[in-house]
Amino acid sequence: MSSIGTGYDLAAATFSPDGRIFQVEYAQKAVDNSGTIIALRGKDAVVTAVDKVVASKLLIQNANPRVGNANEYIGVTAAGVYPDCRSLLDYVQGEALKYLQEFREPIPIKKLANNLAEYVHIFTLGISRPFGASVFLTAYDAQRGPIVYVVEPSGLAYEYKAWSVGKHRQAAKTEIEKLKLEDMDQDQLIKEAARILLTVRDESKEKNLRIEMGLVGAATGGKHISIPAEQVLEAERWAKEKLEEDDLED
Amino acid sequence: MSRGSSAGFDRHITIFSPEGRVYQVEYAFKAVNSTNLTAIGVKGTDSAVIVVQKRLPDRLVVSESVTSLYQLTPTIGCAMVGIIPDSKFQVRRAQLEAANWKYENGYNMSCELLSRRMADLNQFYTQNAEMRSLGTTMLLLSYDAEEGAQIFRVDPAGYYRGMRGVSVGVKQQSANSFLEKKFKKKTAYNTEETVELGLECLQTALGSDLKATEVEVLLVSKDDPTVRKLSLDEIDARLNAIAERD
């Protein structure tokens, strides 16, 4: 089976002879080529971490953030084509606000994830091009605990215990599976997230990278925040020390 | 295979080829097999059952968020085989159609009417270029007060039929042969036998025994016309009954 669609890949309205929709697969490739993003669900918190490329030294700190909020309680971390990510962030913010106005309570994350999935899916039907973005939705609920949903360019959405997308997603996934996430608290998650991103980085090929992180959990009162730069740098320092220790051991 | 002369777009949009085929719809059927799952629907004397494989795409995925079974109304359920986001889209549309019918007409939409409506929508996609057909086949089930147990199959071409036994997905050939053999000998099954027939059919088609966690079962019967999913224990009980028979 060929992995390029020659002729059948011009519109999302076209199936290939073996039943694939290449435009959607190409949108997925846009995400696969973007900076690595991981989400880790622990005992009572969820941490997301993004390995961003800083395009220019002239940009202010944390310009073009990839971690945002749909509302106070639901975090949005997005990978892929940045303008598409912004568009989806606007969408979830709008949906959360509409729900709040209608029902007078914050939107449940499951509902928001499904709304987003349906919205993203409509763009795979052929009227328009698919979104080249994968979105992580994260929340902490007193009853259900920490929750992670990921919505892909095809409109597929699942709830995850942890997940990774982007350039080094395979290597990141291997690292994630080595951890016992259910027992980890917030601080451990933040440190491990930094360590995983630093481990899977390809130092020779990628320069000017910066880690951005999001956090929601019992300790934040169920509210999602973008982790302050100093805390992220501290986690990176810890991670670098740990990696050097491990190198020495080998 | 000789190709008729064509401008070349007959494979790209929903128009006729010179031989009178609509290639895009045929390709949509191929997409139904893309998830490599199989679903079986069987009707007994007073009950209807759909059995579908459950496979977790990755062990990091939360199991409860993966399902092929959906409830369209309190008394109509369905299984979807094919592209998952397309499935969810169709389920939402079916739920909307049924709810709208109830609102406009004051009585519940029957399984047959809902199947016909979904089939007509699928036909619409095959006759318009802007939107593609959905890569999914629907199996609907219901217990109708007048007609009894019902199973309907709706495919991407816009074709729909009530079925006594049906299978959809990668293993549909072998599953259908199994069902044909069984129904030739006997057509009267009670509820437990109907569930076992569905499970046995899936096991035979897959060529291996199933665990309760690898399958989902949707059931509706005269005694309980509300559509419900069987619990893991109930599925285990039926699988054990099959194993003990052999």
Short mmCIF file of C-alpha atoms in Angstrom, two decimals:
data_model
loop_
_atom_site.label_atom_id
_atom_site.label_comp_id
_atom_site.label_asym_id
_atom_site.label_seq_id
_atom_site.Cartn_x
_atom_site.Cartn_y
_atom_site.Cartn_z
CA MET A 1 0.00 0.00 0.00
CA SER A 2 1.48 3.36 -0.95
CA SER A 3 1.82 6.05 1.64
CA ILE A 4 1.31 8.88 -0.81
CA GLY A 5 -2.01 9.25 -2.49
CA THR A 6 -1.16 10.57 -5.96
CA GLY A 7 -4.40 11.76 -7.43
CA TYR A 8 -6.62 10.70 -4.56
CA ASP A 9 -5.16 13.17 -2.13
CA LEU A 10 -6.39 16.48 -3.44
CA ALA A 11 -9.51 16.76 -1.31
CA ALA A 12 -10.93 15.26 1.84
CA ALA A 13 -14.01 14.45 -0.24
CA THR A 14 -12.12 11.65 -2.03
CA PHE A 15 -11.56 8.08 -0.87
CA SER A 16 -8.52 6.26 -2.27
CA PRO A 17 -9.11 2.84 -3.89
CA ASP A 18 -8.25 1.14 -0.60
CA GLY A 19 -10.66 3.24 1.38
CA ARG A 20 -8.27 5.79 2.87
CA ILE A 21 -8.74 9.54 3.06
CA PHE A 22 -5.29 10.91 2.32
CA GLN A 23 -5.99 14.54 3.20
CA VAL A 24 -6.74 13.43 6.77
CA GLU A 25 -3.59 11.30 6.84
CA TYR A 26 -1.53 14.27 5.61
CA ALA A 27 -3.07 16.48 8.31
CA GLN A 28 -1.89 13.86 10.81
CA LYS A 29 1.61 14.14 9.29
CA ALA A 30 1.57 17.87 9.99
CA VAL A 31 1.10 17.01 13.66
CA ASP A 32 3.72 14.25 13.50
CA ASN A 33 6.31 16.74 12.26
CA SER A 34 5.63 19.30 14.95
CA GLY A 35 7.40 19.60 18.33
CA THR A 36 6.82 16.74 20.79
CA ILE A 37 3.98 17.12 23.29
CA ILE A 38 3.30 14.70 26.15
CA ALA A 39 0.55 14.46 28.74
CA LEU A 40 0.97 12.51 31.99
CA ARG A 41 -1.91 11.59 34.28
CA GLY A 42 -0.81 10.95 37.86
CA LYS A 43 -2.46 10.27 41.18
CA ASP A 44 -4.15 13.65 41.52
CA ALA A 45 -2.85 15.86 38.71
CA VAL A 46 -2.27 16.05 34.96
CA VAL A 47 0.84 17.61 33.46
CA THR A 48 1.29 18.50 29.79
CA ALA A 49 4.69 19.42 28.37
CA VAL A 50 5.55 20.93 24.97
CA ASP A 51 8.96 21.03 23.33
CA LYS A 52 8.69 24.29 21.38
CA VAL A 53 11.03 25.62 18.74
CA VAL A 54 11.78 29.30 19.43
CA ALA A 55 11.84 30.79 15.96
CA SER A 56 13.73 33.96 16.79
CA LYS A 57 15.60 35.57 19.70
CA LEU A 58 13.55 38.71 19.09
CA LEU A 59 10.35 37.04 20.31
CA ILE A 60 9.31 37.83 23.87
CA GLN A 61 9.33 35.02 26.40
CA ASN A 62 6.53 32.54 25.84
CA ALA A 63 5.34 34.17 22.61
CA ASN A 64 2.96 31.92 20.67
CA PRO A 65 2.03 29.76 23.65
CA ARG A 66 0.86 26.23 23.02
CA VAL A 67 -0.71 25.84 26.45
CA GLY A 68 -3.99 27.66 27.04
CA ASN A 69 -7.34 27.37 28.80
CA ALA A 70 -10.81 26.59 27.54
CA ASN A 71 -12.16 27.82 30.87
CA GLU A 72 -10.68 28.01 34.36
CA TYR A 73 -10.85 24.24 34.81
CA ILE A 74 -9.97 22.74 31.44
CA GLY A 75 -6.52 23.10 29.92
CA VAL A 76 -5.80 23.05 26.20
CA THR A 77 -2.40 21.99 24.83
CA ALA A 78 -2.13 21.78 21.06
CA ALA A 79 0.36 20.33 18.57
CA GLY A 80 0.63 20.92 14.86
CA VAL A 81 0.06 23.92 12.59
CA TYR A 82 0.00 26.84 15.03
CA PRO A 83 -2.82 28.90 13.42
CA ASP A 84 -4.99 25.76 13.35
CA CYS A 85 -4.22 25.26 17.05
CA ARG A 86 -5.31 28.83 17.77
CA SER A 87 -8.51 28.32 15.80
CA LEU A 88 -9.37 25.22 17.83
CA LEU A 89 -8.54 27.03 21.07
CA ASP A 90 -11.01 29.77 20.08
CA TYR A 91 -13.59 27.08 19.35
CA VAL A 92 -13.31 25.34 22.71
CA GLN A 93 -13.37 28.66 24.53
CA GLY A 94 -16.57 29.53 22.67
CA GLU A 95 -18.16 26.16 23.45
CA ALA A 96 -17.25 26.40 27.13
CA LEU A 97 -18.77 29.88 27.32
CA LYS A 98 -21.98 28.84 25.54
CA TYR A 99 -22.43 25.91 27.92
CA LEU A 100 -21.84 28.16 30.93
CA GLN A 101 -24.40 30.68 29.70
CA GLU A 102 -26.97 27.96 29.01
CA PHE A 103 -26.53 25.68 32.03
CA ARG A 104 -24.94 28.00 34.61
CA GLU A 105 -22.13 25.58 35.40
CA PRO A 106 -18.73 24.80 33.85
CA ILE A 107 -18.77 22.41 30.91
CA PRO A 108 -17.76 18.80 31.74
CA ILE A 109 -14.52 17.91 29.97
CA LYS A 110 -16.06 14.84 28.32
CA LYS A 111 -18.72 16.96 26.66
CA LEU A 112 -16.17 19.52 25.50
CA ALA A 113 -13.93 16.78 24.10
CA ASN A 114 -16.86 15.29 22.16
CA ASN A 115 -17.94 18.70 20.86
CA LEU A 116 -14.40 19.39 19.68
CA ALA A 117 -14.14 15.94 18.08
CA GLU A 118 -17.37 16.45 16.15
CA TYR A 119 -16.24 19.90 15.03
CA VAL A 120 -12.84 18.68 13.84
CA HIS A 121 -14.54 15.75 12.06
CA ILE A 122 -16.75 18.02 9.97
CA PHE A 123 -13.62 19.39 8.30
CA THR A 124 -12.72 15.86 7.14
CA LEU A 125 -15.84 15.53 5.01
CA GLY A 126 -14.57 17.48 2.03
CA ILE A 127 -16.09 20.93 2.39
CA SER A 128 -12.82 22.31 3.72
CA ARG A 129 -9.32 21.07 4.57
CA PRO A 130 -8.81 19.17 7.82
CA PHE A 131 -7.20 20.86 10.84
CA GLY A 132 -3.50 20.06 11.08
CA ALA A 133 -3.65 19.97 14.86
CA SER A 134 -4.01 17.51 17.74
CA VAL A 135 -5.49 18.92 20.93
CA PHE A 136 -4.97 17.68 24.49
CA LEU A 137 -7.78 18.57 26.92
CA THR A 138 -6.89 18.15 30.58
CA ALA A 139 -8.84 18.58 33.81
CA TYR A 140 -9.04 17.48 37.42
CA ASP A 141 -12.36 16.49 38.93
CA ALA A 142 -12.82 15.82 42.65
CA GLN A 143 -14.93 12.72 41.94
CA ARG A 144 -13.38 11.30 38.78
CA GLY A 145 -9.81 12.41 39.38
CA PRO A 146 -7.38 13.63 36.74
CA ILE A 147 -8.56 13.30 33.10
CA VAL A 148 -6.84 13.56 29.70
CA TYR A 149 -8.57 13.58 26.30
CA VAL A 150 -6.79 13.87 22.95
CA VAL A 151 -8.55 14.90 19.73
CA GLU A 152 -6.77 14.10 16.46
CA PRO A 153 -7.11 15.72 12.99
CA SER A 154 -9.42 12.88 11.93
CA GLY A 155 -11.87 13.78 14.69
CA LEU A 156 -10.94 10.68 16.68
CA ALA A 157 -11.03 11.31 20.43
CA TYR A 158 -10.11 8.99 23.26
CA GLU A 159 -9.52 9.33 26.97
CA TYR A 160 -5.91 8.46 27.84
CA LYS A 161 -3.81 7.53 30.87
CA ALA A 162 -0.93 9.30 29.14
CA TRP A 163 -0.08 10.12 25.53
CA SER A 164 2.50 11.68 23.24
CA VAL A 165 2.30 13.30 19.80
CA GLY A 166 4.78 15.00 17.49
CA LYS A 167 8.32 14.36 16.28
CA HIS A 168 9.58 12.09 19.05
CA ARG A 169 6.27 10.53 20.08
CA GLN A 170 7.49 6.93 19.75
CA ALA A 171 10.53 7.46 21.94
CA ALA A 172 8.44 9.47 24.40
CA LYS A 173 5.83 6.71 24.57
CA THR A 174 8.52 4.15 25.40
CA GLU A 175 9.72 6.39 28.25
CA ILE A 176 6.16 6.94 29.48
CA GLU A 177 5.42 3.23 29.62
CA LYS A 178 8.41 2.71 31.94
CA LEU A 179 6.81 4.94 34.59
CA LYS A 180 4.24 4.05 37.24
CA LEU A 181 2.14 7.15 36.71
CA GLU A 182 -0.80 6.25 38.99
CA ASP A 183 1.42 6.69 42.05
CA MET A 184 3.08 9.95 41.06
CA ASP A 185 2.20 13.25 42.62
CA GLN A 186 2.28 16.66 40.94
CA ASP A 187 5.94 17.45 41.55
CA GLN A 188 7.11 14.06 40.34
CA LEU A 189 5.01 14.40 37.19
CA ILE A 190 6.49 17.81 36.37
CA LYS A 191 10.03 16.52 36.82
CA GLU A 192 9.44 13.36 34.82
CA ALA A 193 7.76 15.30 32.01
CA ALA A 194 10.84 17.53 31.71
CA ARG A 195 13.11 14.50 31.85
CA ILE A 196 11.22 12.70 29.07
CA LEU A 197 11.32 15.70 26.74
CA LEU A 198 15.03 16.19 27.34
CA THR A 199 15.70 12.49 26.80
CA VAL A 200 13.94 12.29 23.44
CA ARG A 201 15.36 15.55 22.08
CA ASP A 202 17.76 15.29 19.18
CA GLU A 203 20.39 17.85 20.28
CA SER A 204 22.30 17.75 17.02
CA LYS A 205 19.31 18.50 14.83
CA GLU A 206 17.17 20.77 16.99
CA LYS A 207 18.33 24.11 18.34
CA ASN A 208 16.54 26.83 20.27
CA LEU A 209 14.08 24.60 22.02
CA ARG A 210 12.03 25.69 24.99
CA ILE A 211 9.80 23.64 27.24
CA GLU A 212 6.32 24.92 28.07
CA MET A 213 4.13 23.11 30.60
CA GLY A 214 0.54 23.01 31.74
CA LEU A 215 -0.80 21.72 35.06
CA VAL A 216 -4.13 20.95 36.65
CA GLY A 217 -4.74 18.96 39.81
CA ALA A 218 -5.90 18.78 43.40
CA ALA A 219 -3.15 21.17 44.48
CA THR A 220 -4.29 23.84 42.00
CA GLY A 221 -7.87 23.49 43.21
CA GLY A 222 -8.93 21.92 39.93
CA LYS A 223 -7.90 25.03 37.97
CA HIS A 224 -5.60 24.74 35.00
CA ILE A 225 -2.48 26.89 34.84
CA SER A 226 0.48 27.35 32.57
CA ILE A 227 3.43 26.48 34.79
CA PRO A 228 5.60 29.58 35.52
CA ALA A 229 8.91 29.70 33.64
CA GLU A 230 11.06 29.47 36.80
CA GLN A 231 9.38 26.24 37.83
CA VAL A 232 9.84 24.76 34.36
CA LEU A 233 13.52 25.71 34.36
CA GLU A 234 13.94 24.14 37.79
CA ALA A 235 12.38 20.93 36.53
CA GLU A 236 14.72 21.02 33.53
CA ARG A 237 17.72 21.49 35.83
CA TRP A 238 16.66 18.49 37.91
CA ALA A 239 16.16 16.50 34.70
CA LYS A 240 19.58 17.44 33.31
CA GLU A 241 21.27 16.39 36.56
CA LYS A 242 19.39 13.11 36.53
CA LEU A 243 20.38 12.43 32.92
CA GLU A 244 24.03 13.18 33.69
CA GLU A 245 23.90 10.82 36.67
CA ASP A 246 22.45 8.10 34.47
CA ASP A 247 25.13 8.73 31.84
CA LEU A 248 27.84 8.40 34.52
CA GLU A 249 26.32 5.14 35.70
CA ASP A 250 26.51 3.74 32.18
CA MET B 1 -9.33 -5.23 -16.55
CA SER B 2 -10.14 -2.98 -19.47
CA ARG B 3 -10.80 0.61 -18.57
CA GLY B 4 -13.47 2.50 -20.45
CA SER B 5 -12.40 5.91 -21.72
CA SER B 6 -13.10 8.51 -19.09
CA ALA B 7 -12.04 12.04 -18.21
CA GLY B 8 -10.37 10.54 -15.15
CA PHE B 9 -12.52 11.99 -12.39
CA ASP B 10 -14.82 9.03 -12.05
CA ARG B 11 -12.52 7.63 -9.37
CA HIS B 12 -12.29 10.94 -7.53
CA ILE B 13 -15.82 12.19 -7.07
CA THR B 14 -19.24 10.57 -6.94
CA ILE B 15 -20.01 10.43 -10.65
CA PHE B 16 -20.60 7.41 -12.89
CA SER B 17 -17.77 5.63 -14.64
CA PRO B 18 -18.35 4.58 -18.26
CA GLU B 19 -19.25 1.07 -17.05
CA GLY B 20 -21.89 2.53 -14.76
CA ARG B 21 -20.00 2.15 -11.49
CA VAL B 22 -19.62 4.76 -8.79
CA TYR B 23 -16.04 4.17 -7.67
CA GLN B 24 -16.07 6.54 -4.70
CA VAL B 25 -18.91 4.59 -3.10
CA GLU B 26 -17.07 1.31 -3.70
CA TYR B 27 -14.02 2.81 -2.01
CA ALA B 28 -16.17 3.90 0.91
CA PHE B 29 -17.04 0.21 1.43
CA LYS B 30 -13.32 -0.55 1.67
CA ALA B 31 -13.04 2.07 4.41
CA VAL B 32 -15.57 0.10 6.50
CA ASN B 33 -12.90 -2.60 6.92
CA SER B 34 -10.19 -0.11 7.88
CA THR B 35 -10.49 -0.74 11.63
CA ASN B 36 -10.25 -4.54 11.15
CA LEU B 37 -13.26 -5.19 13.35
CA THR B 38 -16.27 -7.44 12.75
CA ALA B 39 -19.83 -7.11 14.04
CA ILE B 40 -22.55 -9.78 14.03
CA GLY B 41 -26.29 -9.19 14.34
CA VAL B 42 -28.77 -12.01 14.99
CA LYS B 43 -32.48 -12.15 15.64
CA GLY B 44 -34.12 -14.79 17.80
CA THR B 45 -37.79 -15.46 18.44
CA ASP B 46 -38.23 -12.58 20.87
CA SER B 47 -34.85 -10.90 20.99
CA ALA B 48 -32.20 -9.21 18.88
CA VAL B 49 -28.49 -9.18 19.63
CA ILE B 50 -25.46 -7.42 18.18
CA VAL B 51 -21.98 -8.71 19.04
CA VAL B 52 -18.96 -6.62 18.09
CA GLN B 53 -15.22 -6.97 18.69
CA LYS B 54 -13.63 -4.59 21.15
CA ARG B 55 -10.02 -3.70 20.64
CA LEU B 56 -8.05 -1.07 22.55
CA PRO B 57 -5.93 0.92 20.09
CA ASP B 58 -3.20 1.28 22.73
CA ARG B 59 -2.79 0.25 26.35
CA LEU B 60 -2.56 3.89 27.38
CA VAL B 61 -6.14 4.45 26.22
CA VAL B 62 -8.85 4.36 28.89
CA SER B 63 -11.01 1.33 28.08
CA GLU B 64 -14.36 3.02 28.79
CA SER B 65 -13.77 5.59 26.05
CA VAL B 66 -13.60 2.87 23.37
CA THR B 67 -16.88 1.46 22.07
CA SER B 68 -18.69 0.60 18.84
CA LEU B 69 -22.14 0.44 20.44
CA TYR B 70 -24.42 3.43 20.73
CA GLN B 71 -27.93 4.15 21.94
CA LEU B 72 -30.03 6.07 19.44
CA THR B 73 -33.29 6.13 21.44
CA PRO B 74 -34.35 4.30 24.62
CA THR B 75 -35.53 1.40 22.44
CA ILE B 76 -33.22 1.56 19.39
CA GLY B 77 -29.53 0.75 19.62
CA CYS B 78 -26.82 0.43 17.02
CA ALA B 79 -23.36 -0.88 16.30
CA MET B 80 -21.10 1.06 13.93
CA VAL B 81 -18.31 -0.52 11.91
CA GLY B 82 -15.87 1.67 9.99
CA ILE B 83 -14.15 5.02 10.38
CA ILE B 84 -14.77 6.04 13.98
CA PRO B 85 -15.26 9.81 13.63
CA ASP B 86 -17.67 9.13 10.71
CA SER B 87 -19.51 6.66 12.99
CA LYS B 88 -19.95 9.27 15.71
CA PHE B 89 -21.20 11.75 13.14
CA GLN B 90 -23.84 9.29 11.92
CA VAL B 91 -24.88 8.34 15.44
CA ARG B 92 -25.45 11.99 16.32
CA ARG B 93 -27.47 12.49 13.16
CA ALA B 94 -29.56 9.37 13.87
CA GLN B 95 -30.19 10.53 17.44
CA LEU B 96 -31.26 13.91 16.08
CA GLU B 97 -33.56 12.38 13.45
CA ALA B 98 -35.26 10.12 15.99
CA ALA B 99 -35.67 12.90 18.55
CA ASN B 100 -37.01 15.27 15.91
CA TRP B 101 -39.51 12.66 14.73
CA LYS B 102 -40.78 12.19 18.27
CA TYR B 103 -41.11 15.95 18.67
CA GLU B 104 -42.90 16.51 15.36
CA ASN B 105 -45.16 13.44 15.33
CA GLY B 106 -45.69 12.67 18.99
CA TYR B 107 -44.71 9.00 18.82
CA ASN B 108 -41.44 7.06 18.75
CA MET B 109 -39.68 6.55 15.44
CA SER B 110 -39.59 2.88 14.50
CA CYS B 111 -36.33 1.12 13.72
CA GLU B 112 -37.36 0.62 10.11
CA LEU B 113 -38.17 4.28 9.56
CA LEU B 114 -34.94 5.42 11.20
CA SER B 115 -32.95 2.97 9.08
CA ARG B 116 -34.68 4.22 5.96
CA ARG B 117 -33.92 7.83 6.90
CA MET B 118 -30.22 7.09 7.50
CA ALA B 119 -30.08 5.14 4.24
CA ASP B 120 -31.62 8.05 2.35
CA LEU B 121 -29.00 10.38 3.85
CA ASN B 122 -26.26 8.01 2.72
CA GLN B 123 -27.74 8.00 -0.78
CA PHE B 124 -27.62 11.79 -0.79
CA TYR B 125 -23.86 11.72 -0.27
CA THR B 126 -23.49 9.36 -3.23
CA GLN B 127 -25.16 11.80 -5.53
CA ASN B 128 -23.36 14.98 -4.51
CA ALA B 129 -19.79 16.00 -5.14
CA GLU B 130 -19.14 18.39 -2.23
CA MET B 131 -19.24 15.80 0.52
CA ARG B 132 -17.93 12.27 0.53
CA SER B 133 -19.83 9.15 1.59
CA LEU B 134 -19.24 8.10 5.19
CA GLY B 135 -16.97 5.10 5.59
CA THR B 136 -19.31 3.26 7.95
CA THR B 137 -21.99 0.55 8.00
CA MET B 138 -24.70 0.74 10.67
CA LEU B 139 -26.42 -2.20 12.34
CA LEU B 140 -29.55 -1.04 14.15
CA LEU B 141 -31.54 -3.14 16.59
CA SER B 142 -34.83 -2.73 18.36
CA TYR B 143 -37.81 -4.57 19.77
CA ASP B 144 -40.84 -3.25 17.97
CA ALA B 145 -44.28 -3.64 19.64
CA GLU B 146 -45.89 -4.61 16.32
CA GLU B 147 -43.11 -6.30 14.36
CA GLY B 148 -41.10 -7.92 17.15
CA ALA B 149 -37.33 -8.11 17.23
CA GLN B 150 -35.62 -6.11 14.46
CA ILE B 151 -32.14 -5.85 13.00
CA PHE B 152 -31.39 -3.47 10.14
CA ARG B 153 -28.22 -2.97 8.14
CA VAL B 154 -27.51 0.41 6.49
CA ASP B 155 -24.48 0.70 4.21
CA PRO B 156 -22.60 3.60 2.54
CA ALA B 157 -24.45 3.12 -0.76
CA GLY B 158 -27.77 3.98 0.85
CA TYR B 159 -29.04 0.38 0.79
CA TYR B 160 -30.95 -0.84 3.85
CA ARG B 161 -32.64 -4.12 4.72
CA GLY B 162 -34.08 -5.89 7.74
CA MET B 163 -31.94 -8.92 8.50
CA ARG B 164 -32.44 -12.13 10.41
CA GLY B 165 -28.69 -12.59 10.68
CA VAL B 166 -25.97 -10.30 9.38
CA SER B 167 -22.29 -9.60 9.72
CA VAL B 168 -20.26 -6.53 8.82
CA GLY B 169 -16.51 -6.01 8.69
CA VAL B 170 -13.32 -7.82 7.70
CA LYS B 171 -14.59 -11.30 8.56
CA GLN B 172 -18.07 -10.88 7.16
CA GLN B 173 -17.75 -13.64 4.52
CA SER B 174 -16.99 -16.46 6.94
CA ALA B 175 -19.39 -15.09 9.51
CA ASN B 176 -22.22 -14.96 6.98
CA SER B 177 -21.57 -18.57 5.89
CA PHE B 178 -21.72 -19.65 9.53
CA LEU B 179 -25.04 -17.85 10.03
CA GLU B 180 -26.53 -19.29 6.84
CA LYS B 181 -25.70 -22.82 7.96
CA LYS B 182 -27.19 -22.28 11.41
CA PHE B 183 -30.37 -20.62 10.17
CA LYS B 184 -30.99 -23.39 7.64
CA LYS B 185 -31.36 -25.84 10.50
CA LYS B 186 -33.13 -23.69 13.05
CA THR B 187 -34.61 -20.22 13.26
CA ALA B 188 -36.26 -20.26 16.70
CA TYR B 189 -33.80 -19.14 19.39
CA ASN B 190 -34.53 -17.89 22.86
CA THR B 191 -32.66 -14.89 24.28
CA GLU B 192 -29.71 -16.84 25.72
CA GLU B 193 -29.39 -18.95 22.58
CA THR B 194 -29.44 -15.80 20.42
CA VAL B 195 -26.57 -14.25 22.38
CA GLU B 196 -24.65 -17.52 22.17
CA LEU B 197 -25.29 -17.74 18.44
CA GLY B 198 -23.82 -14.28 17.94
CA LEU B 199 -20.77 -15.02 20.10
CA GLU B 200 -20.19 -18.41 18.49
CA CYS B 201 -20.42 -16.86 15.05
CA LEU B 202 -17.81 -14.23 15.92
CA GLN B 203 -15.50 -16.83 17.45
CA THR B 204 -15.76 -19.03 14.37
CA ALA B 205 -15.18 -16.13 11.99
CA LEU B 206 -12.14 -14.95 13.93
CA GLY B 207 -10.82 -18.48 14.29
CA SER B 208 -10.15 -18.15 18.02
CA ASP B 209 -11.98 -18.05 21.34
CA LEU B 210 -13.01 -14.71 22.77
CA LYS B 211 -12.57 -13.24 26.22
CA ALA B 212 -15.37 -11.14 27.68
CA THR B 213 -13.12 -8.06 27.54
CA GLU B 214 -12.57 -8.46 23.79
CA VAL B 215 -16.22 -8.21 22.85
CA GLU B 216 -19.24 -5.96 23.39
CA VAL B 217 -22.83 -7.19 23.27
CA LEU B 218 -26.00 -5.17 22.76
CA LEU B 219 -29.32 -6.81 23.61
CA VAL B 220 -33.01 -6.05 23.29
CA SER B 221 -35.86 -8.44 23.98
CA LYS B 222 -39.60 -8.69 24.47
CA ASP B 223 -39.11 -8.96 28.24
CA ASP B 224 -36.87 -5.89 28.28
CA PRO B 225 -37.37 -3.62 25.26
CA THR B 226 -34.89 -1.08 26.59
CA VAL B 227 -31.62 -1.46 24.71
CA ARG B 228 -28.78 -2.45 27.02
CA LYS B 229 -25.16 -3.58 26.94
CA LEU B 230 -24.39 -6.90 28.60
CA SER B 231 -22.04 -6.77 31.56
CA LEU B 232 -18.71 -8.61 31.53
CA ASP B 233 -20.17 -11.29 33.85
CA GLU B 234 -23.14 -11.90 31.60
CA ILE B 235 -20.89 -12.22 28.55
CA ASP B 236 -18.63 -14.61 30.47
CA ALA B 237 -21.62 -16.76 31.39
CA ARG B 238 -22.61 -17.11 27.71
CA LEU B 239 -19.03 -17.76 26.58
CA ASN B 240 -18.68 -20.47 29.21
CA ALA B 241 -21.97 -22.03 28.11
CA ILE B 242 -20.61 -22.23 24.56
CA ALA B 243 -17.32 -23.74 25.73
CA GLU B 244 -19.10 -26.35 27.82
CA ARG B 245 -21.25 -27.40 24.90
CA ASP B 246 -18.25 -28.25 22.73
#
